[in-house]
């Protein structure tokens, strides 16, 4: 399925990450947006509010993030691709509905333009400290997918990927930007509509009487219908069976929760994406994502000038995590060094996956600014010891 | 069959189905509500209104929050959504705006809609989102065990107000009137005929309609306040509810064991969110704008303002 030409501004533009994200959503076919203003994500909403009347979408500024995060679920069940955008404190308010989205298996995209926290923290300055909140923030067991762009171009491209993955797996999918990428202005090339491949929601097409809203296909993802099409279906945030009816016992819980988790874990190899550079024969490998990956690159090139063999692994899809690749690399290098603007969220994941096969170091940053490349260079030298 | 059961006179046994089983998920019966609860009659009134309406039932969606009344969504044989505590209105907002063909009904309790969900309630009324909200008000939190609510009358005993409530409760019709709801009515769960007519009227309104249903909770509210059985409460409604259409909404507060004024209080026209959106965009963008969700004829005439592009 190709993009609707009406929503695609084909050509080269000079856009910041927030605007590029909005354009990506529109190109992906998003036609419902509910949001609440919060720095540094607001420009996405502003751009959508400007553009939606031209493409037949509905934009609504809700009364808060809680309302925004459930309005997009309602819209998704009405058949529209839907999105909301927020930042740290708003993201915390949305957590209950991230759980509901996982439980109702509702396709939707949530963008978190990360700022420094905790609490109100640094509203206008960058951070990457919501990486674990996106993974574990709602209560109960569930799996999500999260992508992290490191440029406005990727803000555009990965937003489209978010919608595609969301439709494919019926999960909430997250674009985990950071303030730097959100507010950084660069060249963004928007392709022709016919070059933008979109995934259509997997609709149920069988007889109405035999429709079961939560009966999975072989890949563990159930097919969907939308409200108003005459299926008269029921869905609930309670633990439910394949009919969508509540069932209060451990067997139903085990069956449902296992599938919610496995539909992502068993498809993880198809979802995981990363960029790798000169990892063959490397003595140390830097693991990074988002804006930190671009700062790390400066330290890597400085190290290489000094003859140090440094490889680079940049996470594009952060969740699910590339466990197997990290484990393989850990068996070949002296150290894996994680560079991120927090005090060790993805670093813990790297350490877990390395299983003690190499040193694992963290170059942390409390937020508010990016790393000094010299600190990363120092860590590279520490890793060589 | 035990001897006692076998002795039950045959007149109490029936093989006929439920009169409205086409609209109910009979495979989910029996429901969880207590004997004499007011939610069942309210649901009946809703189903009667649906039957009398010309609505295409495939296009009717019911959204509930959490709590006793929140379970309504699970029992109706319609597209139905049992969501999170306090949030059925924003879910319904997304559903309605994304597919304006749907008739969306939010059916939930006073705790869900007015306390935790209060912010959504007032904003949906302000925006005039085209949905029908049925609020079953039993003055108490039922499912969690009789705690004080935003609607509990002063001095009434609740499990978390053991010395009697001292907070001022919401006067819901007044609140909804001031927020801009286009239709506001209140009836007791005893008066199914008037209640179902009110719901039917609300179906025919374009915009945010709000119906408050005063409902007995014999298990908790009546027991904690020594008000007798469910039947006693219905008798109380019979003797103490006063029909007063177009009453001043400021005078609709409910006092502990005081009279209950019922009737239709607000019935007006106002552009819905989508009407206003279409009108605004059409005014500013002209022919560049494609009307959303409706045909040209349905749109109120655009008001041409000075200074626009």
XYZ file of C-alpha atoms in Angstrom:
694
model
C 0.000 0.000 0.000
C 1.398 3.385 -1.028
C 1.125 6.743 0.706
C -1.756 9.062 -0.149
C -0.215 11.799 -2.352
C -2.398 14.401 -0.620
C -0.360 14.121 2.563
C 3.147 13.898 1.111
C 5.248 17.045 0.587
C 7.689 15.418 -1.813
C 10.999 17.256 -2.079
C 13.890 18.555 -0.008
C 12.989 20.667 3.004
C 14.758 22.366 5.861
C 12.870 21.047 8.894
C 13.412 20.447 12.567
C 12.853 16.983 14.012
C 9.434 17.862 15.423
C 8.149 19.149 12.088
C 9.710 16.204 10.278
C 7.933 13.857 12.670
C 4.606 15.570 11.921
C 5.255 15.220 8.176
C 6.155 11.575 8.647
C 2.886 10.954 10.462
C 0.854 12.661 7.750
C 2.702 10.755 5.038
C 2.049 7.533 6.963
C -1.682 8.217 6.794
C -2.243 9.475 10.340
C -5.557 11.327 10.319
C -6.337 11.679 14.014
C -4.190 13.574 16.459
C -5.016 14.302 20.085
C -2.440 16.037 22.211
C -1.624 18.403 25.013
C 1.146 20.986 24.683
C 4.427 20.260 26.416
C 7.934 21.393 25.635
C 9.858 20.213 23.644
C 7.228 18.241 21.727
C 4.723 21.009 21.005
C 5.918 21.843 17.510
C 4.755 18.441 16.306
C 1.211 19.302 17.400
C 1.461 22.781 15.937
C 2.549 21.452 12.568
C -0.221 18.838 12.584
C -2.818 21.495 13.511
C -1.628 23.548 10.551
C -1.544 20.682 8.063
C -4.498 18.473 8.970
C -7.236 20.634 7.381
C -5.426 20.159 4.052
C -5.446 16.370 4.293
C -8.774 15.535 5.943
C -7.542 14.824 9.442
C -8.931 15.755 12.844
C -6.694 17.557 15.308
C -7.886 18.097 18.855
C -6.014 19.662 21.722
C -7.340 17.704 24.677
C -7.600 18.827 28.286
C -4.580 16.778 29.363
C -2.276 13.945 28.391
C -4.500 11.345 29.998
C -7.348 12.333 27.682
C -5.012 12.503 24.670
C -3.619 9.049 25.246
C -7.066 7.416 25.319
C -8.674 9.553 22.602
C -6.170 8.094 20.139
C -7.279 4.599 21.143
C -10.920 5.479 20.485
C -9.947 6.904 17.109
C -7.940 3.798 16.267
C -10.961 1.573 16.980
C -12.930 3.821 14.631
C -10.417 2.859 11.946
C -8.138 5.889 11.812
C -4.365 5.884 12.205
C -3.835 8.001 15.295
C -1.043 9.629 17.231
C -0.197 11.706 20.255
C 2.989 13.514 21.161
C 4.392 14.416 24.557
C 7.436 14.830 26.746
C 8.524 13.427 30.150
C 5.796 14.559 32.583
C 3.061 14.045 29.991
C 4.508 10.646 29.157
C 4.146 9.654 32.808
C 0.462 10.640 32.706
C -0.092 8.465 29.647
C 1.204 5.260 31.178
C -2.183 3.790 32.154
C -3.376 4.044 28.568
C -0.184 2.574 27.204
C -1.230 -0.478 29.203
C -4.765 -0.254 27.809
C -3.399 0.040 24.264
C -1.286 -3.084 24.860
C -4.256 -4.927 26.403
C -6.742 -3.951 23.668
C -4.021 -4.475 21.020
C -4.772 -1.091 19.559
C -2.483 0.323 16.867
C -1.327 3.842 17.767
C 1.850 5.897 17.765
C 3.118 7.865 20.755
C 6.016 10.262 20.337
C 8.076 11.222 23.376
C 10.440 14.120 22.774
C 12.584 13.575 25.824
C 13.749 16.352 28.129
C 15.718 16.341 31.360
C 13.916 14.940 34.404
C 12.841 13.812 36.950
C 9.670 15.820 37.558
C 9.447 19.138 35.725
C 13.214 18.968 35.367
C 14.593 20.754 32.326
C 11.621 21.505 30.056
C 13.616 23.123 27.273
C 16.741 20.978 27.475
C 17.521 17.504 26.300
C 17.464 14.107 27.978
C 17.210 10.380 27.200
C 15.934 9.210 30.547
C 12.507 7.869 29.531
C 14.002 4.813 27.856
C 13.053 2.475 30.685
C 9.731 4.193 31.310
C 8.678 3.392 27.751
C 9.644 -0.226 28.296
C 8.207 -0.787 31.752
C 6.152 2.299 32.587
C 2.649 0.839 32.700
C 1.641 -1.814 35.194
C 1.583 -5.491 34.318
C 3.495 -7.454 31.686
C 3.387 -6.373 28.082
C 5.726 -5.607 25.197
C 6.018 -2.503 23.064
C 8.188 -1.327 20.175
C 10.315 1.826 20.429
C 12.438 3.561 17.796
C 14.954 6.348 18.289
C 15.893 8.782 15.496
C 19.177 10.680 15.452
C 18.281 13.274 12.809
C 15.273 15.147 11.439
C 15.466 12.877 8.378
C 15.069 9.879 10.635
C 12.318 11.645 12.569
C 10.431 11.603 9.269
C 11.422 8.091 8.169
C 11.052 6.367 11.530
C 7.656 7.940 12.231
C 6.405 6.136 9.122
C 8.041 2.948 10.392
C 6.299 3.441 13.758
C 2.891 3.469 12.072
C 3.760 0.435 9.965
C 4.964 -1.588 12.943
C 1.961 -0.529 14.981
C -0.477 -1.752 12.321
C 1.489 -4.948 11.797
C 1.703 -6.021 15.443
C -1.260 -4.171 16.952
C 0.868 -2.583 19.655
C 1.515 0.991 20.714
C 4.756 2.036 19.002
C 6.941 4.830 20.327
C 9.216 7.324 18.679
C 11.712 8.152 21.414
C 13.194 11.430 20.241
C 15.203 13.788 22.362
C 14.999 17.562 22.548
C 18.146 17.965 20.445
C 16.807 15.947 17.531
C 13.358 17.489 17.986
C 14.689 21.020 17.734
C 17.582 20.431 15.346
C 16.993 21.766 11.834
C 18.477 19.871 8.900
C 17.720 18.861 5.380
C 14.881 16.373 5.158
C 14.117 14.638 1.893
C 10.507 13.559 1.572
C 10.144 10.846 -1.063
C 7.471 10.513 -3.694
C 4.226 8.996 -2.394
C 4.730 5.909 -4.547
C 8.078 5.324 -2.828
C 6.530 5.336 0.653
C 5.419 1.843 1.538
C 2.637 1.643 4.121
C 1.326 -1.352 5.999
C -2.418 -1.750 5.956
C -4.131 -2.798 9.141
C -4.861 -6.505 9.147
C -8.615 -6.479 8.884
C -10.766 -9.466 9.601
C -12.722 -10.410 6.509
C -14.493 -13.642 7.461
C -18.155 -14.129 8.387
C -19.474 -11.729 10.995
C -20.881 -14.438 13.280
C -17.539 -16.138 13.721
C -15.448 -13.060 14.449
C -13.363 -13.315 17.598
C -11.573 -10.027 18.385
C -8.630 -11.674 20.129
C -8.144 -14.885 18.207
C -4.559 -14.672 16.983
C -3.186 -15.556 13.585
C -0.130 -17.792 13.382
C 2.172 -14.882 14.162
C 0.173 -14.320 17.377
C -1.482 -11.105 16.138
C -5.305 -11.091 15.980
C -7.178 -9.467 13.126
C -9.103 -6.283 13.731
C -12.479 -4.802 12.859
C -13.681 -1.297 13.503
C -16.636 0.169 15.314
C -19.664 0.706 13.101
C -19.013 -2.181 10.726
C -21.682 -4.398 12.270
C -19.586 -6.872 14.206
C -21.001 -5.733 17.546
C -17.793 -6.666 19.301
C -16.757 -6.035 22.884
C -13.324 -5.162 24.214
C -12.222 -4.633 27.791
C -9.102 -3.756 29.725
C -9.948 -6.691 31.986
C -8.188 -9.975 31.336
C -10.233 -11.481 28.517
C -10.681 -14.495 26.283
C -10.711 -14.618 22.486
C -14.251 -13.209 22.436
C -13.056 -10.173 24.349
C -15.106 -11.228 27.369
C -13.646 -10.820 30.853
C -12.346 -13.985 32.474
C -11.023 -13.779 36.004
C -8.677 -16.674 36.467
C -4.988 -17.414 36.168
C -5.378 -19.609 33.118
C -6.921 -16.787 31.070
C -4.275 -14.400 32.371
C -1.485 -16.803 31.417
C -2.850 -17.329 27.909
C -3.437 -13.642 27.204
C -0.356 -12.121 28.805
C 1.915 -14.760 27.318
C 0.641 -13.923 23.848
C 0.913 -10.146 24.380
C 4.548 -10.681 25.311
C 5.367 -13.372 22.755
C 3.862 -11.615 19.751
C 6.741 -9.157 20.045
C 9.439 -11.436 21.472
C 8.924 -14.133 18.834
C 8.969 -11.536 16.063
C 11.871 -9.600 17.569
C 14.375 -10.548 14.859
C 12.067 -9.050 12.247
C 11.635 -5.835 14.230
C 15.148 -5.142 15.540
C 17.214 -2.634 13.562
C 20.611 -1.134 14.252
C 23.456 0.463 12.356
C 26.889 -1.039 12.722
C 30.251 0.334 11.742
C 33.714 -1.278 11.903
C 32.774 -3.749 14.589
C 34.831 -6.503 12.911
C 38.157 -6.611 14.707
C 37.222 -3.755 17.024
C 38.718 -3.646 20.498
C 35.904 -1.592 21.892
C 32.393 -0.915 20.610
C 30.323 2.147 21.434
C 26.592 1.569 21.858
C 24.428 4.641 21.515
C 21.206 6.100 20.089
C 19.522 9.408 19.349
C 21.560 12.585 19.647
C 24.178 10.830 21.793
C 25.117 8.655 18.840
C 26.115 11.739 16.874
C 28.254 13.112 19.687
C 29.847 9.696 20.183
C 30.821 9.705 16.545
C 33.177 12.637 17.164
C 34.939 10.692 19.945
C 35.090 7.581 17.732
C 36.790 9.435 14.892
C 39.218 11.041 17.369
C 40.059 7.589 18.740
C 40.538 6.152 15.284
C 42.996 8.941 14.475
C 44.970 7.684 17.452
C 44.947 4.181 15.976
C 42.365 2.726 18.322
C 40.020 0.164 16.785
C 36.581 1.389 17.782
C 33.373 -0.059 16.453
C 29.956 1.534 16.627
C 26.536 0.088 17.198
C 23.694 2.579 16.881
C 20.293 1.463 18.052
C 17.478 2.418 15.676
C 14.911 0.107 17.210
C 15.660 0.250 20.929
C 12.860 -2.073 22.082
C 12.901 -4.961 21.447
C 16.596 -4.889 22.306
C 19.255 -6.512 20.066
C 20.192 -9.044 22.721
C 21.830 -11.599 20.409
C 24.044 -9.067 18.635
C 25.211 -7.509 21.903
C 26.063 -10.985 23.209
C 28.066 -11.821 20.052
C 29.972 -8.549 20.187
C 30.681 -9.019 23.896
C 32.504 -12.237 23.007
C 34.833 -10.417 20.600
C 35.708 -7.076 22.186
C 37.420 -5.854 25.328
C 34.634 -3.444 26.210
C 31.164 -2.292 25.265
C 30.680 1.379 26.125
C 27.198 2.855 26.334
C 26.791 6.574 25.737
C 23.424 8.014 26.735
C 21.911 11.063 28.411
C 20.858 9.323 31.610
C 22.518 7.462 34.452
C 22.462 4.038 32.886
C 19.189 2.786 31.428
C 20.300 1.149 28.175
C 23.743 0.521 29.731
C 22.116 -1.931 32.140
C 20.565 -3.708 29.185
C 23.959 -3.923 27.443
C 25.503 -5.285 30.631
C 22.705 -7.870 30.927
C 23.162 -9.035 27.345
C 26.984 -9.112 27.559
C 26.670 -11.698 30.339
C 30.119 -10.843 31.672
C 31.943 -11.677 28.425
C 33.578 -8.220 28.292
C 33.865 -5.016 30.268
C 30.760 -2.842 30.124
C 31.201 0.857 30.709
C 28.765 3.737 30.859
C 29.371 7.322 29.859
C 26.431 8.961 31.586
C 25.029 12.460 31.396
C 22.418 13.933 33.716
C 20.632 15.778 30.934
C 20.426 19.368 29.811
C 23.225 19.075 27.284
C 25.073 16.502 25.221
C 28.260 14.710 26.201
C 31.690 16.190 25.940
C 33.337 13.927 23.304
C 36.513 13.899 25.408
C 34.669 12.028 28.163
C 33.730 9.378 25.614
C 37.309 9.228 24.369
C 38.502 8.727 27.952
C 36.039 5.870 28.342
C 37.313 4.277 25.121
C 40.846 4.345 26.523
C 39.571 2.942 29.819
C 37.920 0.136 27.867
C 41.208 -0.810 26.213
C 42.930 -1.455 29.556
C -33.630 -30.562 41.194
C -34.137 -30.395 44.911
C -37.500 -30.907 46.545
C -37.758 -27.239 47.428
C -37.039 -26.127 43.872
C -39.526 -28.661 42.560
C -42.208 -27.098 44.726
C -41.817 -23.644 43.244
C -45.103 -22.844 41.490
C -44.710 -23.167 37.765
C -45.962 -19.625 37.202
C -42.586 -18.252 38.334
C -40.758 -20.337 35.776
C -40.702 -19.263 32.221
C -39.153 -20.577 29.082
C -39.486 -17.284 27.225
C -36.254 -15.411 26.640
C -35.377 -12.006 27.973
C -37.564 -9.382 26.239
C -34.508 -7.585 24.968
C -32.105 -10.436 24.451
C -31.314 -9.272 20.930
C -29.571 -6.288 22.482
C -27.916 -8.129 25.345
C -25.007 -10.531 25.496
C -27.033 -13.350 26.993
C -23.897 -15.519 27.089
C -22.629 -13.167 29.792
C -25.682 -13.438 32.036
C -26.190 -13.411 34.946
C -24.836 -9.908 35.417
C -22.875 -8.830 38.465
C -25.285 -6.211 39.794
C -26.950 -6.597 43.195
C -30.688 -7.178 43.539
C -32.522 -3.815 43.472
C -29.552 -1.978 41.932
C -30.549 0.961 39.738
C -28.192 0.137 36.876
C -30.379 -2.676 35.495
C -33.485 -0.477 35.074
C -31.329 2.265 33.569
C -29.957 -0.238 31.067
C -33.527 -1.337 30.303
C -34.522 2.275 29.681
C -31.540 2.618 27.336
C -32.462 -0.530 25.412
C -36.116 0.534 25.146
C -34.945 3.876 23.767
C -32.714 2.048 21.264
C -35.659 -0.082 20.120
C -37.869 2.959 19.673
C -35.194 4.901 17.843
C -34.526 4.752 14.138
C -30.844 4.271 14.802
C -28.872 1.726 12.824
C -27.704 -0.384 15.740
C -24.552 -1.354 13.870
C -23.540 2.280 14.196
C -24.190 2.594 17.927
C -21.152 2.286 20.200
C -21.202 2.160 24.000
C -18.209 3.257 26.040
C -17.902 2.699 29.786
C -15.331 3.411 32.427
C -14.766 1.407 35.594
C -17.109 0.496 38.432
C -20.542 -1.111 38.690
C -22.045 0.977 35.890
C -18.871 0.535 33.886
C -19.923 -3.070 33.345
C -22.769 -1.968 31.064
C -20.468 -2.012 28.045
C -19.876 -5.712 28.598
C -23.539 -6.645 28.561
C -24.861 -4.774 25.527
C -24.722 -6.501 22.149
C -23.322 -3.478 20.363
C -19.802 -2.301 19.615
C -18.757 -1.715 23.196
C -15.653 -0.599 25.014
C -14.843 -1.115 28.691
C -11.996 1.337 29.195
C -10.115 2.847 32.146
C -11.368 4.546 35.296
C -12.669 8.018 34.535
C -11.744 8.068 30.866
C -14.676 6.829 28.783
C -15.441 10.364 27.596
C -12.069 11.022 25.936
C -12.161 7.500 24.425
C -15.645 8.299 23.099
C -14.351 11.633 21.813
C -11.717 9.866 19.723
C -14.230 7.302 18.491
C -16.803 9.916 17.486
C -14.393 12.355 15.862
C -12.640 9.603 13.928
C -15.956 8.226 12.640
C -18.742 10.843 12.856
C -21.265 8.296 11.533
C -21.284 6.576 14.902
C -23.823 7.320 17.624
C -21.613 7.140 20.686
C -23.078 6.629 24.153
C -21.017 6.897 27.314
C -22.651 4.883 30.077
C -20.929 5.100 33.442
C -21.241 5.966 37.112
C -20.948 9.164 39.119
C -17.552 8.254 40.565
C -16.179 7.485 37.121
C -17.637 10.421 35.208
C -17.695 13.170 37.800
C -14.787 12.598 40.196
C -11.809 11.021 38.436
C -13.314 11.887 35.053
C -14.629 15.329 35.967
C -12.189 17.228 33.817
C -13.119 15.238 30.723
C -16.834 15.684 31.459
C -16.685 19.463 31.587
C -14.455 19.778 28.538
C -16.541 17.446 26.381
C -19.615 19.521 27.299
C -17.748 22.757 26.589
C -16.601 21.503 23.186
C -20.045 20.079 22.494
C -18.738 16.701 21.424
C -21.706 14.919 19.840
C -22.145 12.091 22.354
C -24.813 10.982 24.836
C -23.654 10.592 28.432
C -25.780 8.497 30.785
C -24.586 8.968 34.350
C -25.916 6.538 36.917
C -25.706 8.435 40.203
C -26.095 6.297 43.311
C -24.264 8.830 45.515
C -21.516 6.385 46.432
C -18.653 4.224 45.159
C -20.261 0.827 44.797
C -17.685 -1.566 43.437
C -14.921 -0.534 45.833
C -17.150 -0.739 48.885
C -19.183 2.371 49.659
C -16.692 5.218 49.716
C -17.681 8.881 49.586
C -18.338 10.303 46.102
C -18.368 13.740 44.498
C -22.158 13.418 44.516
C -22.696 12.147 48.077
C -25.203 14.425 49.824
C -23.980 16.192 52.943
C -24.318 14.168 56.163
C -24.711 10.840 54.323
C -22.564 8.063 55.787
C -19.977 6.369 53.578
C -17.206 3.913 54.395
C -14.661 6.734 54.035
C -16.995 9.330 55.547
C -17.985 7.386 58.653
C -19.096 10.529 60.514
C -21.151 11.769 57.575
C -20.048 13.585 54.439
C -19.181 17.242 54.967
C -18.139 18.107 51.400
C -20.502 19.945 49.084
C -21.628 17.576 46.347
C -21.896 18.481 42.683
C -25.251 19.555 41.326
C -24.730 17.759 38.040
C -27.444 19.376 35.872
C -26.205 22.794 36.959
C -22.606 21.836 36.181
C -23.543 20.493 32.755
C -25.717 23.491 31.960
C -22.926 25.926 32.721
C -20.454 23.867 30.681
C -22.687 24.098 27.627
C -24.392 20.717 27.292
C -27.227 20.947 24.749
C -29.507 18.510 26.576
C -29.670 17.901 30.312
C -32.256 15.756 32.073
C -32.593 13.868 35.336
C -34.885 11.004 36.291
C -34.888 8.300 38.932
C -34.375 4.653 38.055
C -37.998 4.104 39.093
C -39.292 6.088 36.168
C -38.206 3.914 33.267
C -40.746 5.330 30.824
C -39.709 8.961 31.267
C -36.064 7.968 31.441
C -36.190 6.027 28.181
C -38.012 8.928 26.526
C -35.274 11.262 27.721
C -32.602 8.944 26.299
C -34.532 8.815 23.034
C -34.675 12.613 22.952
C -30.940 12.735 23.626
C -30.328 10.353 20.690
C -32.021 12.884 18.463
C -29.963 15.817 19.712
C -26.821 16.886 17.935
C -24.226 17.675 20.551
C -23.352 16.818 24.118
C -26.336 15.363 25.983
C -26.258 14.481 29.644
C -28.773 12.360 31.523
C -28.439 11.861 35.246
C -30.157 8.791 36.646
C -30.749 8.740 40.389
C -30.303 5.106 41.267
C -30.633 2.990 44.405
C -27.647 1.247 45.930
C -29.266 -0.848 48.639
C -26.148 -2.878 49.326
C -24.048 0.088 50.386
C -25.695 3.514 50.363
C -28.995 2.397 51.869
C -27.387 -0.019 54.313
C -24.794 2.454 55.620
C -27.476 5.127 55.956
C -30.214 2.811 57.303
C -32.591 3.633 54.490
C -34.071 0.164 54.199
C -34.284 -2.110 51.185
C -34.092 -1.313 47.502
C -37.860 -1.370 47.468
C -37.938 1.215 50.261
C -35.736 3.477 48.152
C -37.967 3.108 45.114
C -40.931 3.981 47.336
C -38.963 7.016 48.504
C -38.394 8.059 44.883
C -42.087 7.598 44.209
C -43.091 9.832 47.091
C -40.335 12.428 46.859
C -39.439 13.039 43.229
C -40.966 16.126 41.725
C -41.216 16.654 37.970
C -40.227 20.202 37.173
C -39.213 20.671 33.536
C -37.105 23.733 32.790
C -36.356 24.191 36.487
C -33.526 26.594 37.234
C -30.480 24.317 37.236
C -29.081 26.196 40.226
C -31.918 24.797 42.298
C -31.349 21.128 41.501
C -29.018 20.220 44.328
C -29.868 16.997 46.119
C -30.011 17.060 49.906
C -29.834 13.959 52.058
C -33.320 12.408 51.926
C -34.655 15.639 50.472
C -36.938 15.975 47.460
C -35.484 15.016 44.073
C -36.368 17.375 41.269
C -36.504 15.524 37.954
C -37.295 16.507 34.396
C -35.715 18.060 31.347
C -33.754 21.140 32.273
C -31.779 22.081 29.176
C -32.657 21.619 25.506
C -30.817 23.965 23.159
C -28.884 24.111 19.901
C -25.212 24.910 19.653
C -22.608 23.993 17.018
C -20.850 20.714 17.800
C -17.064 20.432 17.824
C -17.092 19.149 14.245
C -19.636 21.759 13.084
C -17.519 24.508 14.563
C -14.341 23.004 13.118
C -15.860 22.717 9.636
C -17.313 26.189 9.822
C -14.055 27.747 10.949
C -11.877 26.001 8.395
C -14.346 26.712 5.611
C -14.396 30.377 6.569
C -10.638 30.675 6.631
C -9.551 28.220 3.954
C -12.505 28.464 1.562
C -12.623 25.885 -1.209
C -9.223 24.531 -0.234
C -10.959 22.894 2.702
C -12.836 19.631 2.288
C -15.585 19.362 4.882
C -14.873 16.640 7.395
C -17.301 13.883 8.177
C -20.418 15.370 6.626
C -21.901 16.670 3.446
C -22.119 20.327 2.531
C -25.821 20.545 3.295
C -25.362 19.524 6.901
C -22.977 22.340 7.665
C -24.286 25.495 9.226
C -23.744 28.487 7.005
C -20.278 29.843 7.313
C -20.090 33.151 9.081
C -17.950 35.510 7.076
C -15.840 37.551 9.410
C -13.885 40.655 8.638
C -10.136 40.471 8.312
C -9.996 36.833 7.241
C -7.961 35.615 4.336
